[in-house]
XYZ file of C-alpha atoms in Angstrom:
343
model
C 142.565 161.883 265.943
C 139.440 160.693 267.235
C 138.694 157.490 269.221
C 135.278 156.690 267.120
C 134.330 157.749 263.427
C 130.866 158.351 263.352
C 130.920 157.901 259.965
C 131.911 154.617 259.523
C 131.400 152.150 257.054
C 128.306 150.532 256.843
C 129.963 146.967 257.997
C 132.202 148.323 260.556
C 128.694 149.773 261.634
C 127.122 146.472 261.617
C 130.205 145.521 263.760
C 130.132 148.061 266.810
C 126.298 147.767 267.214
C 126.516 143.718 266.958
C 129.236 144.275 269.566
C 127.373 146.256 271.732
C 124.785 144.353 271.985
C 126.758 141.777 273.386
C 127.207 143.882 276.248
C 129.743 145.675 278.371
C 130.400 141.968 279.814
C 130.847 140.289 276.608
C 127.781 138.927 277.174
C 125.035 138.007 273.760
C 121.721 139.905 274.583
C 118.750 138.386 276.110
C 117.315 136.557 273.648
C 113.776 136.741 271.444
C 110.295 134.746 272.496
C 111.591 131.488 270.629
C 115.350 131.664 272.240
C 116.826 133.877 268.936
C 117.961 137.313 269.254
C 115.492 139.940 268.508
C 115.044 139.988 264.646
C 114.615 143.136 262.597
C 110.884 143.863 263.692
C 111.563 143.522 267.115
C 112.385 145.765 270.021
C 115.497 144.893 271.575
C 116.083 145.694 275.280
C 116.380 149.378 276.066
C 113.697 149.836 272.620
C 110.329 151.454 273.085
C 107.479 149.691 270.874
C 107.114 153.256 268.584
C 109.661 151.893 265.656
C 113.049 151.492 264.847
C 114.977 153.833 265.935
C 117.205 156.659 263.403
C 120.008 154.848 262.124
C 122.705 157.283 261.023
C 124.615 154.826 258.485
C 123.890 155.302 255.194
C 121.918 153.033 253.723
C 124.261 149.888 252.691
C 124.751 149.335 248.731
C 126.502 146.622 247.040
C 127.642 148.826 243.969
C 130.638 151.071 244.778
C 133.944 152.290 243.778
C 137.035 150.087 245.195
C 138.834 153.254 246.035
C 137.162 155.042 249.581
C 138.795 157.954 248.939
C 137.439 158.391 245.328
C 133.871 157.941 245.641
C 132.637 159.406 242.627
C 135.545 158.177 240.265
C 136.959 161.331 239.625
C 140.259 161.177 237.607
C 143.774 160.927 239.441
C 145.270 164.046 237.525
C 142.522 166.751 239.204
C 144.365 169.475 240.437
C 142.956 172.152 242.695
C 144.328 176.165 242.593
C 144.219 178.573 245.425
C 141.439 179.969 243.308
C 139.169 176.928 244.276
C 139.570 176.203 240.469
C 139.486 172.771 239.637
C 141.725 171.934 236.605
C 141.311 168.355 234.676
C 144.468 167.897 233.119
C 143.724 164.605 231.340
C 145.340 163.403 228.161
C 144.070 164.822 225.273
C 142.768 162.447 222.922
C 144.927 161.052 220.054
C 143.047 163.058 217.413
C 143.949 165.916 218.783
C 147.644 165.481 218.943
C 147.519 164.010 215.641
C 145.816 167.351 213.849
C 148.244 169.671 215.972
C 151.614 167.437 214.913
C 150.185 167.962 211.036
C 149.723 171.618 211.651
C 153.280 172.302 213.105
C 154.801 170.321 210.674
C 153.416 172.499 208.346
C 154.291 175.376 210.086
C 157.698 174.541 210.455
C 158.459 173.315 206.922
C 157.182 176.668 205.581
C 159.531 178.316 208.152
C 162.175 176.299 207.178
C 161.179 176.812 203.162
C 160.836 180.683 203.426
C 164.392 180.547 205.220
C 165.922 178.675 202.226
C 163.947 181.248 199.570
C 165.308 183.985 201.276
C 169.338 182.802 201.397
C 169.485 181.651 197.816
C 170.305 185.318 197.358
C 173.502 184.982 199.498
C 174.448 181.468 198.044
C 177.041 181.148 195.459
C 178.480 177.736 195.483
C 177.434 174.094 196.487
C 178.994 174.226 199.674
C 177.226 177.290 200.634
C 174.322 175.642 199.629
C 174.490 172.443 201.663
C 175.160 174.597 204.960
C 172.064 176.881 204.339
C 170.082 173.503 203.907
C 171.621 171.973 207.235
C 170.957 175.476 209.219
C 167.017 175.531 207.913
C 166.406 172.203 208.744
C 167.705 172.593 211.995
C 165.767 175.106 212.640
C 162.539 173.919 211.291
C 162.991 170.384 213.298
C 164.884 172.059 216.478
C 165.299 175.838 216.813
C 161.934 177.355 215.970
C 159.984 174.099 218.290
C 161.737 174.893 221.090
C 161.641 178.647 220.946
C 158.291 178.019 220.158
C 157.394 175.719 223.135
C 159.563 177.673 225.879
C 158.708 180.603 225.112
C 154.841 179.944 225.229
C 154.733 177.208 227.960
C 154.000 174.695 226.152
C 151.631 176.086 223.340
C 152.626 175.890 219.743
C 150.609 176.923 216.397
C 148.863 173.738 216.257
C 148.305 173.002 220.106
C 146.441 176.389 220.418
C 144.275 175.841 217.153
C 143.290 171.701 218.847
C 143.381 173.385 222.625
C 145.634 171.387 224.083
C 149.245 172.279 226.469
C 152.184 170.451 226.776
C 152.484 170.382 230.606
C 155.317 167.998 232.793
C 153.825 164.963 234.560
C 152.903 167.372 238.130
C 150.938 169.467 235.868
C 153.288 172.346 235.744
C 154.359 174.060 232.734
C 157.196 172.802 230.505
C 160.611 174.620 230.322
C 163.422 174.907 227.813
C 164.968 171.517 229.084
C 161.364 169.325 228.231
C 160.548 171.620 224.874
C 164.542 170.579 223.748
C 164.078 167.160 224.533
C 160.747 166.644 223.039
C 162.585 168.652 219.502
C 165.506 166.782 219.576
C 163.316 163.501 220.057
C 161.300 164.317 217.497
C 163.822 165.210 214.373
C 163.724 161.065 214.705
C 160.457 160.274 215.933
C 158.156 162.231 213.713
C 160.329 164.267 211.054
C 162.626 160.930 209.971
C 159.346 158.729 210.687
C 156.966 160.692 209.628
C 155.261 160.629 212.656
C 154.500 156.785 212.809
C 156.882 156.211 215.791
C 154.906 159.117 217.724
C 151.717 157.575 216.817
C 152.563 154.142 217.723
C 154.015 154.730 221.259
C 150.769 157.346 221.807
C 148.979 154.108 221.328
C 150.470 151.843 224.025
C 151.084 154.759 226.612
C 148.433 155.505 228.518
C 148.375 159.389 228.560
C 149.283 159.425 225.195
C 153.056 160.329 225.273
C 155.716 159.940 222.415
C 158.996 159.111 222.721
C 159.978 162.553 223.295
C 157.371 163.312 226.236
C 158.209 159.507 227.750
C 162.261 161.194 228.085
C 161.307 164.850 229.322
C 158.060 164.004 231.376
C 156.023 166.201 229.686
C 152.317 164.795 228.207
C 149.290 167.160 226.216
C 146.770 168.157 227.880
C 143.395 169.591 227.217
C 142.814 173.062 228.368
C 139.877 174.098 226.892
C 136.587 173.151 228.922
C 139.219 171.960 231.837
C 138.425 174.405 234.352
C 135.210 174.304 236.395
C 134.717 177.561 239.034
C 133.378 176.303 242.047
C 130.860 177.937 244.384
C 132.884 179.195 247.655
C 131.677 177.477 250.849
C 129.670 178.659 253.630
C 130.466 177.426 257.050
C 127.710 175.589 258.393
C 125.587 177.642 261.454
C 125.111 174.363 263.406
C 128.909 173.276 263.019
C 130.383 177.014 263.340
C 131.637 176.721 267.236
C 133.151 173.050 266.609
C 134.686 173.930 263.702
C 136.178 176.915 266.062
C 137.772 175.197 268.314
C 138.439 172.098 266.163
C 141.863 170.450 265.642
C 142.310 170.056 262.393
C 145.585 168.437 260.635
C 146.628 169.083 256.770
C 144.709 167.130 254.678
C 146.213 164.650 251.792
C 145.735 166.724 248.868
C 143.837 164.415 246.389
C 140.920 163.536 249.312
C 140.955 167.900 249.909
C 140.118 167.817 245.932
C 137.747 164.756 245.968
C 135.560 166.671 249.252
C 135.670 169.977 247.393
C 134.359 168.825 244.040
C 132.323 165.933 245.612
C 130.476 169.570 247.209
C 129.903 171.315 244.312
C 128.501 168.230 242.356
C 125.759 167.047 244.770
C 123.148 168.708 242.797
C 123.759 166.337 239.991
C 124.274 162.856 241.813
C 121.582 160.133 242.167
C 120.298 160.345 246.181
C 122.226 156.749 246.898
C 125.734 157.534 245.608
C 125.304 160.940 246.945
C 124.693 159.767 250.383
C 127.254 156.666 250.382
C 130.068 158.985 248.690
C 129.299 161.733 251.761
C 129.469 159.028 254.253
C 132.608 157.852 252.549
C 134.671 160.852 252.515
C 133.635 162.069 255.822
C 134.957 159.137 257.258
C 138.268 159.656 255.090
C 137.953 163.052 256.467
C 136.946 162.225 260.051
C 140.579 160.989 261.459
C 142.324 164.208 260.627
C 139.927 166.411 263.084
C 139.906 166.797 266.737
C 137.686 166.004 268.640
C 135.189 164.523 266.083
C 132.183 166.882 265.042
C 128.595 165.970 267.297
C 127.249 162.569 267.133
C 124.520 162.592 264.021
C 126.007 165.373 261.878
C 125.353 165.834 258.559
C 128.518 164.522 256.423
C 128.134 166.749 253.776
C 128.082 169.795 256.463
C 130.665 168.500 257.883
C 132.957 168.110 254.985
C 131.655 172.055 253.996
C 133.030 173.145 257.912
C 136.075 171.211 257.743
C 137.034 172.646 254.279
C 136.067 176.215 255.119
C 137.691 176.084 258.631
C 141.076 175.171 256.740
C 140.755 177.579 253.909
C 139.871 180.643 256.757
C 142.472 179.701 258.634
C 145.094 179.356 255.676
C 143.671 183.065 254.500
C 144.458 184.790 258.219
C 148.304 182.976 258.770
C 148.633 184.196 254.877
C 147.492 187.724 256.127
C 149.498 187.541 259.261
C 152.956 186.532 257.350
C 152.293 189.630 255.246
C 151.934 191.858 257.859
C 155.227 190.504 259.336
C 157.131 190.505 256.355
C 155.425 194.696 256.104
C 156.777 195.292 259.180
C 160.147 193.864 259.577
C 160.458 195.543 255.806
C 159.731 199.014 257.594
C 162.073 198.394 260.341
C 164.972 198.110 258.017
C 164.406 200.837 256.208
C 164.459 203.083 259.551
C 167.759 205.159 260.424
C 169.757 203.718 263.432
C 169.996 205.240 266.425
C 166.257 207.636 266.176
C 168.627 209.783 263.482
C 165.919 211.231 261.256
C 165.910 211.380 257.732
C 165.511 214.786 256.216
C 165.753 213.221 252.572
């Protein structure tokens, strides 16, 4: 962890250089022709007459986001693959859920209906009647949704016509445990309600979530227009030997995500947020690296080295556990003792 961040916010800027001018000695510099310290237009001690010099702040902005780490108020669920695939698993939009809950209802009920159809041919009597009527509607309200749901993931007839997943809170798929819940939820909250329950609590949550998802942490998703392929990297030339010999610690996984898509959306930010969100999360980025890159690098090379350094180096220990785990597999499958196998 380094000592200084040279990219530092534009007060704590402000800070060091009002600091040193006060000198090693704590000392306030001489002063101007009039007794005042030497105002914007004029050369301070050390300062040739040719200008200001290069400042390497950005330049200071009273607009911003609160969070530093989110500079370009990306959304909290944005989840990064090993692919460099950035998936935005938001909410999907109450519309949505609404059209695919009609559509496997429908579904459902005709399973259930075409289930009843089919054993009136086997039913002789009222009480076989009444038990063929229990076992459809169990399946239409609790079998068939959580075949359905387990078996797919998460996807059912009307999710995949609306394009949206059932996924658990961490963005993973959902399991027989959250598709039963969510069923057995539901014969109350939408079959008995007809759905008014569901849409209610959808209202008030803020992803969205029924009754059913609130119990097995499970939410819908959009998945269609959710993934965005991102360019690789390149290493920078001028940052290739630092990066090298660099220090560089595991990075908290949202500010990894918020670098890399920060990266491959520069293209289309205004020149002010793109410079104050580069200065920002390089000096996020800044305290996990040692020793700090060279004095007046570029922050958005320097995020690009720091991100390709990790992924290169992730790649080789990846290759070099493989070739371990190759070659301790081949040394158990050799005979003891050099005996040779004529098999």
């Amino acid at each position: 962890m380094s000592t200084s961040n040279p990219f530092a916010a534009p007060a704590a800027a402000a800070g060091s250089r009002s600091a040193a001018a006060a000198g090693p000695s704590g000392r306030p510099a001489p002063a101007g022709p009039q007794g005042q310290p030497p105002g914007p237009g004029q050369p301070g001690p050390g300062q040739s007459q040719g200008g200001p010099r290069p400042s390497a702040q950005p330049p200071a902005t009273s607009s911003g986001p609160s969070d530093p780490t989110n500079p370009l108020g990306l959304p909290d669920d944005l989840i990064i693959t090993g692919e460099a695939v950035a998936l935005d698993v938001r909410p999907a939009m109450l519309l949505s859920r609404v059209g695919s809950g009609i559509i496997d209802l429908a579904t459902y009920g005709l399973a259930g209906l075409i289930l009843v159809l089919l054993g009136l041919r086997l039913v002789s009597n009222d009480a076989q009647m009444s038990v063929l009527m229990v076992v459809a509607m169990a399946s239409a309200m609790l079998i068939l949704p959580t075949t359905v749901e387990t078996l797919t993931r998460g996807v059912s007839a009307g999710k995949f016509i609306t394009g949206i997943r059932m996924v658990r809170d961490d963005g993973g798929p959902v399991r027989f445990r959250q598709a039963f819940v969510r069923a057995l939820v539901g014969t109350v909250e939408i079959w008995a309600t007809f759905g008014a329950a569901a849409v209610i609590t959808s209202l008030v949550n803020a992803r969205g979530k029924r009754l059913g998802d609130l119990l097995a942490g499970t939410y819908a998703a959009r998945i269609r227009g959710s993934e965005m392929p991102l360019q690789p990297l390149l290493m920078p030339p001028d940052l290739g030997s630092w990066a090298e010999s660099a220090d560089i610690r595991r990075l908290p996984d949202a500010l990894a995500v918020q670098a890399r898509v920060f990266l491959s959306r520069t293209g289309t930010l205004q020149p002010q947020s793109r410079v104050r969100a580069a200065y920002t999360l390089a000096a996020a980025v800044e305290p996990y690296v040692a020793p700090p890159p060279p004095w007046g690098a570029n922050p958005e090379r320097f995020l690009a080295a720091v991100l390709v350094a990790r992924r290169d180096r992730e790649y080789g220990s990846s290759l070099r556990r493989q070739e371990q785990e190759a070659h301790q597999a081949e040394r158990m499958r050799e005979l003891p003792f050099g005996v040779t196998d004529y098999s």
